[in-house]
Amino acid sequence: MPQPRVTSNLTGLDSFKTVGKIFMSALKILAEPEGIALRRQKGLNWNDSLFNFAKLSFLEHTILRYRRMVKFGDKVVLDSAFPPFPSSAFDKRIRNYINNLDMAETPTGIVSMSTTNCCPYSCPFCSTNARRVTKTDLPEELIKQTITDVEATGVPMIILHGGEPMYRYDRFIRLVKHVNQDTCLWMFTTGYGVTDDRAAELKDSGLFGVWISLDHFNPDVHNGFRGSPNAFDNACNAVSAFRKAGVYTCLSLVPPDDLLEPENFKKYYEFAKQLGVAEIRVMEKKPSGREACHGVLAHSPVLANLQKTLYSDPDYTDHPPISGLSTWLEKDQALGCQCRFEYLFITSAGDVQPCEVSEVTFGNVKDEPFPVIYKRISRAFERCSTGCIPMVMFPEMREYQQDRMKMSYAEKTERAAQIIQGFQQRGSVPGTYRPLWSYYQKRLRLFRKRQSNNCA
């Protein structure tokens, strides 16, 4: 039975009004005395602050170019990669942009943490190679300390997932409760182990949003993909449970080959609308985990065109918006790879990586506190770049994986930095940043000169 959506897409005048409210909210943050004092202390002047404010408008335009904002109760979601507006986490995100000029010093938008490597499914594309053995999982207290350390860096949004986080639910709910209420908290799940009571408890404990993996409208295809005869029903039941609990509920999928046919994808799109979800996150296969042996697969032009055509087709105005599509975001005209700037990943074993599929480590929280590793990875990413790290640097990544067990801790982090440097050299400044890039570099040189003079 089709489920009524508890969310609605903003269009027309409502959309313009919301953008206006966000603009006015950002202006108020720009004028906050505490922010002015902080920027002065850091060496930023008003021209720097106004530049940061202008940069925000470029980012917002790119994010909303082929998707609609979603009304969810008294909140509005620009994209599932951003905290809802209005909220403390959203304001923190805006302050991070406005109060920092150097991109290397701007706090990461999202840190995603694998709470366990365990999962009852066997998905071929899984970057974690999930199993049912708990001994490699980080101790609970270390995860809690890392959550606290992540929040202390100014990160406004945390994702907790696995493997399958619900596989170790008693521990997972304690981790959820440990997250600060001012942090926007999301989770990934296959739907395994989700019940109405658990969804309600997660909501009451601070969970805002959830991505549920559902790769096909045909139960047999999804079940075969996930290696479980119950995967499809579990996912659909989880959608119902989280929606009932008042959690912002989205689907996440890695499209099987037949969904690259437009008519088949439209069937999936219709099915997602019937489920009543708020968004759909589409991720293409990347050369990582068990998929790495297949090498680099080209981005699908079909998916890239579908996102644009579905957005502009009035018949799909009320369908859940598509987000996260790498065929658009990583391209030259958009944001490029957002690792470190907008996203970081911590594995269930404690390795800090640029993302799930970029399987190079900049340190491990079992050996060093997160803030130490965070400084190291921030220094490695000088700027955003077009492309996807494991796709652009595939030979180097494969060599790294083959040598990983033979390398020392220091060698791993040094090689990781070299791979990222090579990635940036082969890519270019993404289109969203390009109109401002020369001016940004000029402002950055002046800013660093002021900092140097103040330290002299």
Short mmCIF file of C-alpha atoms in Angstrom, two decimals:
data_model
loop_
_atom_site.label_atom_id
_atom_site.label_comp_id
_atom_site.label_asym_id
_atom_site.label_seq_id
_atom_site.Cartn_x
_atom_site.Cartn_y
_atom_site.Cartn_z
CA MET A 1 0.00 0.00 0.00
CA PRO A 2 1.35 3.47 -0.90
CA GLN A 3 2.35 5.43 2.20
CA PRO A 4 1.58 9.16 2.52
CA ARG A 5 4.73 11.26 2.72
CA VAL A 6 5.25 13.16 5.95
CA THR A 7 7.58 15.45 4.00
CA SER A 8 6.90 17.77 1.08
CA ASN A 9 9.11 19.35 -1.58
CA LEU A 10 9.39 23.11 -1.59
CA THR A 11 8.66 24.77 -4.92
CA GLY A 12 7.94 28.24 -6.29
CA LEU A 13 7.39 31.00 -3.77
CA ASP A 14 7.88 28.72 -0.77
CA SER A 15 11.35 27.86 -2.02
CA PHE A 16 12.29 31.52 -2.50
CA LYS A 17 10.99 32.39 0.96
CA THR A 18 13.08 29.65 2.53
CA VAL A 19 16.23 30.77 0.73
CA GLY A 20 15.51 34.28 2.00
CA LYS A 21 15.19 33.03 5.58
CA ILE A 22 18.48 31.13 5.29
CA PHE A 23 20.14 34.25 3.87
CA MET A 24 18.88 36.41 6.75
CA SER A 25 19.95 33.80 9.29
CA ALA A 26 23.45 33.74 7.79
CA LEU A 27 23.58 37.55 7.93
CA LYS A 28 22.72 37.47 11.64
CA ILE A 29 25.51 34.94 12.20
CA LEU A 30 27.91 37.19 10.26
CA ALA A 31 27.03 40.07 12.62
CA GLU A 32 27.36 38.10 15.88
CA PRO A 33 29.75 39.91 18.26
CA GLU A 34 31.32 36.60 19.29
CA GLY A 35 32.00 35.75 15.64
CA ILE A 36 33.45 39.20 14.91
CA ALA A 37 35.77 38.87 17.89
CA LEU A 38 36.82 35.35 16.84
CA ARG A 39 37.58 36.43 13.27
CA ARG A 40 39.59 39.39 14.54
CA GLN A 41 41.55 37.07 16.81
CA LYS A 42 42.28 34.76 13.87
CA GLY A 43 43.36 37.65 11.67
CA LEU A 44 40.34 37.79 9.34
CA ASN A 45 39.12 41.20 8.22
CA TRP A 46 35.67 42.19 6.94
CA ASN A 47 36.62 41.56 3.32
CA ASP A 48 37.52 37.99 4.27
CA SER A 49 34.19 37.57 6.03
CA LEU A 50 32.21 38.95 3.11
CA PHE A 51 34.10 36.65 0.77
CA ASN A 52 33.14 33.67 2.93
CA PHE A 53 29.54 34.83 2.84
CA ALA A 54 29.63 35.02 -0.95
CA LYS A 55 31.15 31.54 -1.12
CA LEU A 56 28.14 30.20 0.76
CA SER A 57 25.79 31.36 -1.98
CA PHE A 58 27.85 29.52 -4.64
CA LEU A 59 27.73 26.31 -2.62
CA GLU A 60 24.00 26.60 -2.00
CA HIS A 61 23.34 27.17 -5.70
CA THR A 62 25.27 24.03 -6.65
CA ILE A 63 23.58 21.85 -4.04
CA LEU A 64 20.09 22.94 -5.09
CA ARG A 65 20.74 23.00 -8.82
CA TYR A 66 19.07 19.65 -9.53
CA ARG A 67 17.12 18.97 -6.36
CA ARG A 68 14.39 20.55 -4.25
CA MET A 69 14.47 21.41 -0.58
CA VAL A 70 12.30 19.22 1.62
CA LYS A 71 9.90 20.45 4.30
CA PHE A 72 9.98 18.17 7.35
CA GLY A 73 7.81 19.36 10.20
CA ASP A 74 9.18 22.74 11.26
CA LYS A 75 12.51 22.04 9.53
CA VAL A 76 13.76 22.34 5.97
CA VAL A 77 16.41 20.00 4.55
CA LEU A 78 18.53 21.41 1.73
CA ASP A 79 20.23 18.06 1.28
CA SER A 80 20.75 15.03 3.48
CA ALA A 81 24.44 15.98 3.69
CA PHE A 82 23.49 19.18 5.57
CA PRO A 83 21.89 19.69 8.99
CA PRO A 84 18.26 20.82 8.83
CA PHE A 85 17.32 24.49 8.94
CA PRO A 86 16.78 25.93 11.47
CA SER A 87 18.91 24.04 13.99
CA SER A 88 21.99 24.49 16.15
CA ALA A 89 23.92 22.18 13.85
CA PHE A 90 22.96 24.25 10.79
CA ASP A 91 24.14 27.42 12.50
CA LYS A 92 27.41 25.71 13.41
CA ARG A 93 27.88 24.77 9.76
CA ILE A 94 27.35 28.38 8.68
CA ARG A 95 29.69 29.70 11.39
CA ASN A 96 32.38 27.28 10.23
CA TYR A 97 32.19 28.75 6.72
CA ILE A 98 32.02 32.38 7.80
CA ASN A 99 34.62 32.34 10.58
CA ASN A 100 37.37 30.49 8.66
CA LEU A 101 39.06 31.70 5.49
CA ASP A 102 41.66 28.95 5.00
CA MET A 103 39.90 25.83 3.69
CA ALA A 104 42.43 23.68 5.54
CA GLU A 105 41.22 25.19 8.83
CA THR A 106 37.47 24.99 8.15
CA PRO A 107 35.96 22.10 10.17
CA THR A 108 34.79 19.09 8.20
CA GLY A 109 31.06 19.07 7.51
CA ILE A 110 30.46 15.39 8.34
CA VAL A 111 32.42 12.69 10.12
CA SER A 112 31.09 9.19 9.50
CA MET A 113 31.99 6.46 11.98
CA SER A 114 31.66 2.72 11.59
CA THR A 115 30.53 1.42 14.98
CA THR A 116 30.98 -2.24 14.01
CA ASN A 117 32.27 -4.29 11.13
CA CYS A 118 29.58 -6.92 11.74
CA CYS A 119 26.73 -7.45 9.30
CA PRO A 120 24.49 -10.45 8.50
CA TYR A 121 24.49 -9.60 4.78
CA SER A 122 27.16 -10.12 2.10
CA CYS A 123 26.90 -7.19 -0.32
CA PRO A 124 29.48 -7.45 -3.14
CA PHE A 125 30.26 -3.71 -3.19
CA CYS A 126 30.69 -3.27 0.58
CA SER A 127 33.84 -1.31 1.37
CA THR A 128 34.01 -2.72 4.91
CA ASN A 129 34.02 -6.42 3.91
CA ALA A 130 31.62 -6.91 6.80
CA ARG A 131 31.66 -10.17 8.76
CA ARG A 132 30.10 -11.40 12.01
CA VAL A 133 33.22 -11.20 14.18
CA THR A 134 33.25 -8.46 16.82
CA LYS A 135 36.87 -8.73 17.99
CA THR A 136 38.17 -6.14 15.49
CA ASP A 137 35.58 -3.53 16.54
CA LEU A 138 36.86 -0.55 18.53
CA PRO A 139 36.11 -0.58 22.26
CA GLU A 140 32.92 1.28 23.12
CA GLU A 141 34.67 3.81 25.35
CA LEU A 142 37.18 4.66 22.61
CA ILE A 143 34.34 5.29 20.16
CA LYS A 144 32.68 7.57 22.71
CA GLN A 145 35.91 9.49 23.25
CA THR A 146 36.37 9.82 19.49
CA ILE A 147 32.81 11.16 19.13
CA THR A 148 33.63 13.78 21.77
CA ASP A 149 36.90 14.65 20.01
CA VAL A 150 35.14 14.94 16.64
CA GLU A 151 32.53 17.31 18.08
CA ALA A 152 35.28 19.40 19.69
CA THR A 153 36.76 20.17 16.24
CA GLY A 154 33.50 21.91 15.29
CA VAL A 155 32.00 19.14 13.14
CA PRO A 156 28.22 19.77 13.03
CA MET A 157 27.06 16.37 11.74
CA ILE A 158 27.93 12.76 12.61
CA ILE A 159 26.88 9.55 10.87
CA LEU A 160 26.98 6.25 12.79
CA HIS A 161 26.84 3.03 10.82
CA GLY A 162 28.58 -0.31 10.25
CA GLY A 163 28.70 -2.94 8.84
CA GLU A 164 25.18 -3.06 10.20
CA PRO A 165 24.88 -0.95 13.38
CA MET A 166 21.69 -2.70 14.47
CA TYR A 167 23.64 -5.99 14.67
CA ARG A 168 25.03 -4.74 18.00
CA TYR A 169 22.03 -2.66 18.99
CA ASP A 170 22.57 -2.47 22.76
CA ARG A 171 25.99 -0.93 22.20
CA PHE A 172 24.78 1.20 19.29
CA ILE A 173 22.01 2.90 21.28
CA ARG A 174 24.53 3.83 23.99
CA LEU A 175 26.73 5.43 21.32
CA VAL A 176 23.75 7.33 19.92
CA LYS A 177 22.96 8.69 23.38
CA HIS A 178 26.56 9.83 23.75
CA VAL A 179 26.31 12.22 20.78
CA ASN A 180 25.68 15.84 21.78
CA GLN A 181 22.11 16.98 21.19
CA ASP A 182 23.40 19.98 19.22
CA THR A 183 25.04 17.63 16.70
CA CYS A 184 22.92 16.50 13.74
CA LEU A 185 22.96 12.70 13.98
CA TRP A 186 22.30 10.28 11.12
CA MET A 187 22.71 6.54 10.64
CA PHE A 188 22.99 4.01 7.81
CA THR A 189 21.22 0.66 8.02
CA THR A 190 20.18 -2.20 5.79
CA GLY A 191 16.98 -2.39 7.82
CA TYR A 192 18.13 -5.52 9.63
CA GLY A 193 16.98 -5.58 13.25
CA VAL A 194 14.83 -2.43 13.01
CA THR A 195 11.55 -2.51 14.95
CA ASP A 196 9.01 0.17 15.79
CA ASP A 197 10.26 0.29 19.38
CA ARG A 198 13.91 0.57 18.39
CA ALA A 199 13.19 3.29 15.82
CA ALA A 200 11.27 5.25 18.46
CA GLU A 201 14.10 4.82 20.99
CA LEU A 202 16.66 6.04 18.45
CA LYS A 203 14.52 9.08 17.68
CA ASP A 204 14.10 9.89 21.37
CA SER A 205 17.86 9.51 21.85
CA GLY A 206 18.68 12.19 19.26
CA LEU A 207 18.64 10.52 15.82
CA PHE A 208 17.53 12.97 13.13
CA GLY A 209 17.88 11.04 9.87
CA VAL A 210 18.43 7.58 8.46
CA TRP A 211 19.54 6.14 5.14
CA ILE A 212 18.10 2.67 4.48
CA SER A 213 19.76 0.54 1.81
CA LEU A 214 17.28 -0.61 -0.84
CA ASP A 215 18.79 -1.31 -4.25
CA HIS A 216 15.80 -2.44 -6.29
CA PHE A 217 12.01 -2.45 -6.46
CA ASN A 218 12.10 -6.19 -7.21
CA PRO A 219 12.47 -8.16 -3.92
CA ASP A 220 14.35 -11.02 -5.59
CA VAL A 221 16.96 -8.70 -7.10
CA HIS A 222 17.56 -6.86 -3.83
CA ASN A 223 17.67 -10.07 -1.80
CA GLY A 224 20.15 -11.61 -4.22
CA PHE A 225 22.27 -8.48 -4.15
CA ARG A 226 22.40 -8.51 -0.35
CA GLY A 227 22.71 -12.27 0.09
CA SER A 228 19.61 -12.61 2.29
CA PRO A 229 16.03 -13.72 1.53
CA ASN A 230 14.73 -11.17 4.06
CA ALA A 231 16.68 -8.09 3.00
CA PHE A 232 13.87 -6.48 0.98
CA ASP A 233 11.21 -6.93 3.66
CA ASN A 234 13.61 -5.75 6.35
CA ALA A 235 14.33 -2.56 4.41
CA CYS A 236 10.67 -1.78 3.72
CA ASN A 237 9.70 -2.47 7.33
CA ALA A 238 12.50 -0.19 8.50
CA VAL A 239 11.18 2.62 6.30
CA SER A 240 7.78 2.25 7.92
CA ALA A 241 9.21 2.10 11.45
CA PHE A 242 11.44 5.17 11.11
CA ARG A 243 8.75 7.22 9.42
CA LYS A 244 6.34 6.32 12.19
CA ALA A 245 8.93 7.38 14.77
CA GLY A 246 9.37 10.80 13.13
CA VAL A 247 12.87 10.23 11.74
CA TYR A 248 13.82 11.88 8.43
CA THR A 249 13.84 8.71 6.31
CA CYS A 250 15.80 8.26 3.07
CA LEU A 251 16.72 5.41 0.76
CA SER A 252 20.27 4.67 -0.33
CA LEU A 253 21.14 2.50 -3.30
CA VAL A 254 23.95 1.29 -5.48
CA PRO A 255 22.02 0.80 -8.74
CA PRO A 256 22.22 -2.66 -10.31
CA ASP A 257 22.95 -2.64 -14.04
CA ASP A 258 19.29 -2.85 -15.08
CA LEU A 259 18.47 0.37 -13.19
CA LEU A 260 20.78 2.19 -15.59
CA GLU A 261 17.91 1.85 -18.06
CA PRO A 262 15.81 5.02 -17.62
CA GLU A 263 12.45 3.22 -17.57
CA ASN A 264 13.63 0.82 -14.89
CA PHE A 265 15.01 3.63 -12.77
CA LYS A 266 11.68 5.44 -13.07
CA LYS A 267 9.98 2.31 -11.70
CA TYR A 268 12.30 2.48 -8.71
CA TYR A 269 11.54 6.19 -8.38
CA GLU A 270 7.82 5.49 -8.29
CA PHE A 271 8.33 2.73 -5.73
CA ALA A 272 10.35 5.09 -3.51
CA LYS A 273 7.55 7.65 -3.65
CA GLN A 274 5.02 4.95 -2.67
CA LEU A 275 7.15 4.11 0.37
CA GLY A 276 6.91 7.76 1.39
CA VAL A 277 10.64 8.43 1.82
CA ALA A 278 12.05 11.95 1.92
CA GLU A 279 15.11 11.51 -0.35
CA ILE A 280 17.03 9.00 -2.43
CA ARG A 281 20.81 8.78 -2.19
CA VAL A 282 22.32 7.25 -5.32
CA MET A 283 25.90 5.95 -5.18
CA GLU A 284 27.70 4.33 -8.08
CA LYS A 285 30.06 1.38 -7.72
CA LYS A 286 33.58 2.44 -6.84
CA PRO A 287 36.83 0.41 -6.99
CA SER A 288 37.01 -0.41 -3.27
CA GLY A 289 36.54 -3.39 -1.02
CA ARG A 290 35.55 -6.48 -3.00
CA GLU A 291 34.78 -4.30 -6.03
CA ALA A 292 38.38 -3.12 -6.37
CA CYS A 293 39.32 -6.14 -8.48
CA HIS A 294 36.95 -4.95 -11.23
CA GLY A 295 38.93 -1.76 -11.73
CA VAL A 296 37.55 1.67 -12.55
CA LEU A 297 34.10 1.82 -14.10
CA ALA A 298 33.08 4.95 -15.96
CA HIS A 299 30.39 7.16 -14.47
CA SER A 300 26.98 6.45 -15.95
CA PRO A 301 25.85 9.23 -18.33
CA VAL A 302 22.34 7.78 -18.02
CA LEU A 303 22.20 8.51 -14.28
CA ALA A 304 23.67 11.97 -14.76
CA ASN A 305 21.03 12.84 -17.35
CA LEU A 306 18.24 11.22 -15.36
CA GLN A 307 18.88 13.44 -12.36
CA LYS A 308 18.55 16.53 -14.53
CA THR A 309 15.54 15.36 -16.55
CA LEU A 310 13.60 14.08 -13.53
CA TYR A 311 14.21 17.35 -11.72
CA SER A 312 12.86 19.40 -14.62
CA ASP A 313 9.91 17.08 -15.43
CA PRO A 314 6.71 18.44 -13.75
CA ASP A 315 5.42 14.85 -13.38
CA TYR A 316 8.12 14.27 -10.77
CA THR A 317 7.82 17.49 -8.77
CA ASP A 318 6.47 15.62 -5.73
CA HIS A 319 8.91 12.70 -5.89
CA PRO A 320 11.72 12.46 -3.32
CA PRO A 321 14.75 14.43 -4.55
CA ILE A 322 17.88 12.58 -5.63
CA SER A 323 21.03 13.41 -3.67
CA GLY A 324 24.62 12.23 -3.46
CA LEU A 325 24.90 11.31 -7.14
CA SER A 326 28.61 11.21 -7.93
CA THR A 327 27.97 11.52 -11.68
CA TRP A 328 27.00 15.12 -10.95
CA LEU A 329 28.79 16.15 -7.76
CA GLU A 330 32.28 14.97 -8.70
CA LYS A 331 32.18 16.45 -12.18
CA ASP A 332 34.07 19.52 -13.29
CA GLN A 333 31.08 21.88 -13.05
CA ALA A 334 30.10 20.93 -9.51
CA LEU A 335 31.84 20.41 -6.15
CA GLY A 336 34.37 17.72 -7.02
CA CYS A 337 35.63 15.35 -4.35
CA GLN A 338 34.61 16.68 -0.94
CA CYS A 339 36.77 14.40 1.20
CA ARG A 340 38.12 16.19 4.29
CA PHE A 341 36.29 19.43 3.49
CA GLU A 342 32.81 17.95 3.76
CA TYR A 343 33.42 14.34 4.75
CA LEU A 344 35.71 12.02 6.73
CA PHE A 345 35.37 8.36 7.61
CA ILE A 346 36.58 6.38 10.63
CA THR A 347 36.58 2.62 10.19
CA SER A 348 35.39 0.14 12.81
CA ALA A 349 39.07 -0.65 13.43
CA GLY A 350 39.91 3.04 14.03
CA ASP A 351 41.58 4.12 10.78
CA VAL A 352 40.83 7.71 9.72
CA GLN A 353 40.25 7.77 5.95
CA PRO A 354 39.12 10.44 3.46
CA CYS A 355 35.98 8.33 2.84
CA GLU A 356 34.81 4.70 2.85
CA VAL A 357 36.09 3.97 -0.65
CA SER A 358 39.38 5.86 -0.30
CA GLU A 359 41.05 3.12 1.69
CA VAL A 360 44.21 4.95 2.78
CA THR A 361 44.77 5.81 6.42
CA PHE A 362 46.08 9.01 7.96
CA GLY A 363 46.26 7.47 11.42
CA ASN A 364 44.36 5.29 13.85
CA VAL A 365 42.50 6.48 16.94
CA LYS A 366 43.86 3.47 18.86
CA ASP A 367 47.36 4.95 18.46
CA GLU A 368 46.72 8.72 18.43
CA PRO A 369 43.88 11.00 19.51
CA PHE A 370 41.58 12.06 16.68
CA PRO A 371 42.62 15.78 16.81
CA VAL A 372 46.25 14.82 16.02
CA ILE A 373 45.19 12.74 13.02
CA TYR A 374 42.71 15.42 11.96
CA LYS A 375 45.49 18.02 11.70
CA ARG A 376 47.53 15.61 9.56
CA ILE A 377 44.74 14.89 7.10
CA SER A 378 43.77 18.57 6.95
CA ARG A 379 47.32 19.47 5.88
CA ALA A 380 47.16 16.85 3.11
CA PHE A 381 44.09 18.39 1.49
CA GLU A 382 45.08 21.82 0.21
CA ARG A 383 42.05 22.25 -2.03
CA CYS A 384 39.04 20.51 -3.52
CA SER A 385 39.64 18.64 -6.77
CA THR A 386 37.49 17.13 -9.49
CA GLY A 387 37.13 13.37 -9.65
CA CYS A 388 37.05 10.51 -7.14
CA ILE A 389 40.22 9.46 -5.29
CA PRO A 390 40.10 5.65 -5.87
CA MET A 391 39.09 6.18 -9.50
CA VAL A 392 41.74 8.79 -10.36
CA MET A 393 44.47 7.10 -8.29
CA PHE A 394 43.49 3.46 -8.86
CA PRO A 395 47.00 2.02 -9.57
CA GLU A 396 48.49 3.83 -6.58
CA MET A 397 45.61 2.76 -4.35
CA ARG A 398 46.00 -0.90 -5.37
CA GLU A 399 49.73 -0.76 -4.70
CA TYR A 400 49.02 0.80 -1.29
CA GLN A 401 46.62 -2.01 -0.40
CA GLN A 402 49.11 -4.67 -1.48
CA ASP A 403 51.89 -3.09 0.62
CA ARG A 404 49.73 -2.10 3.57
CA MET A 405 50.61 -5.03 5.85
CA LYS A 406 54.35 -4.49 5.26
CA MET A 407 54.36 -0.74 5.93
CA SER A 408 55.01 0.93 9.25
CA TYR A 409 52.51 3.34 10.75
CA ALA A 410 54.52 6.35 9.55
CA GLU A 411 54.94 4.88 6.06
CA LYS A 412 51.18 4.38 5.70
CA THR A 413 50.39 8.00 6.53
CA GLU A 414 53.21 9.29 4.30
CA ARG A 415 52.02 7.19 1.34
CA ALA A 416 48.44 8.33 1.96
CA ALA A 417 49.53 11.98 1.77
CA GLN A 418 51.42 11.28 -1.47
CA ILE A 419 48.33 9.69 -3.03
CA ILE A 420 46.20 12.71 -2.12
CA GLN A 421 48.85 15.06 -3.51
CA GLY A 422 48.83 13.11 -6.77
CA PHE A 423 45.03 13.23 -6.87
CA GLN A 424 45.00 17.01 -6.53
CA GLN A 425 47.69 17.40 -9.19
CA ARG A 426 45.69 15.33 -11.70
CA GLY A 427 42.41 17.09 -10.99
CA SER A 428 41.36 20.69 -11.32
CA VAL A 429 39.54 23.27 -9.22
CA PRO A 430 35.83 22.31 -9.35
CA GLY A 431 33.45 24.56 -11.23
CA THR A 432 31.66 25.82 -8.12
CA TYR A 433 34.89 27.20 -6.67
CA ARG A 434 36.52 28.32 -9.92
CA PRO A 435 34.90 31.78 -10.24
CA LEU A 436 36.19 32.63 -6.75
CA TRP A 437 39.47 30.73 -6.77
CA SER A 438 41.95 33.40 -7.82
CA TYR A 439 40.36 35.87 -5.42
CA TYR A 440 40.42 33.25 -2.65
CA GLN A 441 44.13 32.61 -3.17
CA LYS A 442 44.82 36.35 -3.09
CA ARG A 443 42.88 36.74 0.16
CA LEU A 444 44.58 33.67 1.60
CA ARG A 445 48.07 35.06 0.89
CA LEU A 446 47.17 38.34 2.60
CA PHE A 447 45.61 36.46 5.51
CA ARG A 448 48.69 34.29 6.05
CA LYS A 449 50.93 37.34 5.80
CA ARG A 450 48.92 39.03 8.55
CA GLN A 451 49.17 35.89 10.66
CA SER A 452 52.93 35.77 10.12
CA ASN A 453 53.31 39.44 11.10
CA ASN A 454 51.25 38.92 14.23
CA CYS A 455 53.48 35.99 15.26
CA ALA A 456 56.69 37.92 14.59
#
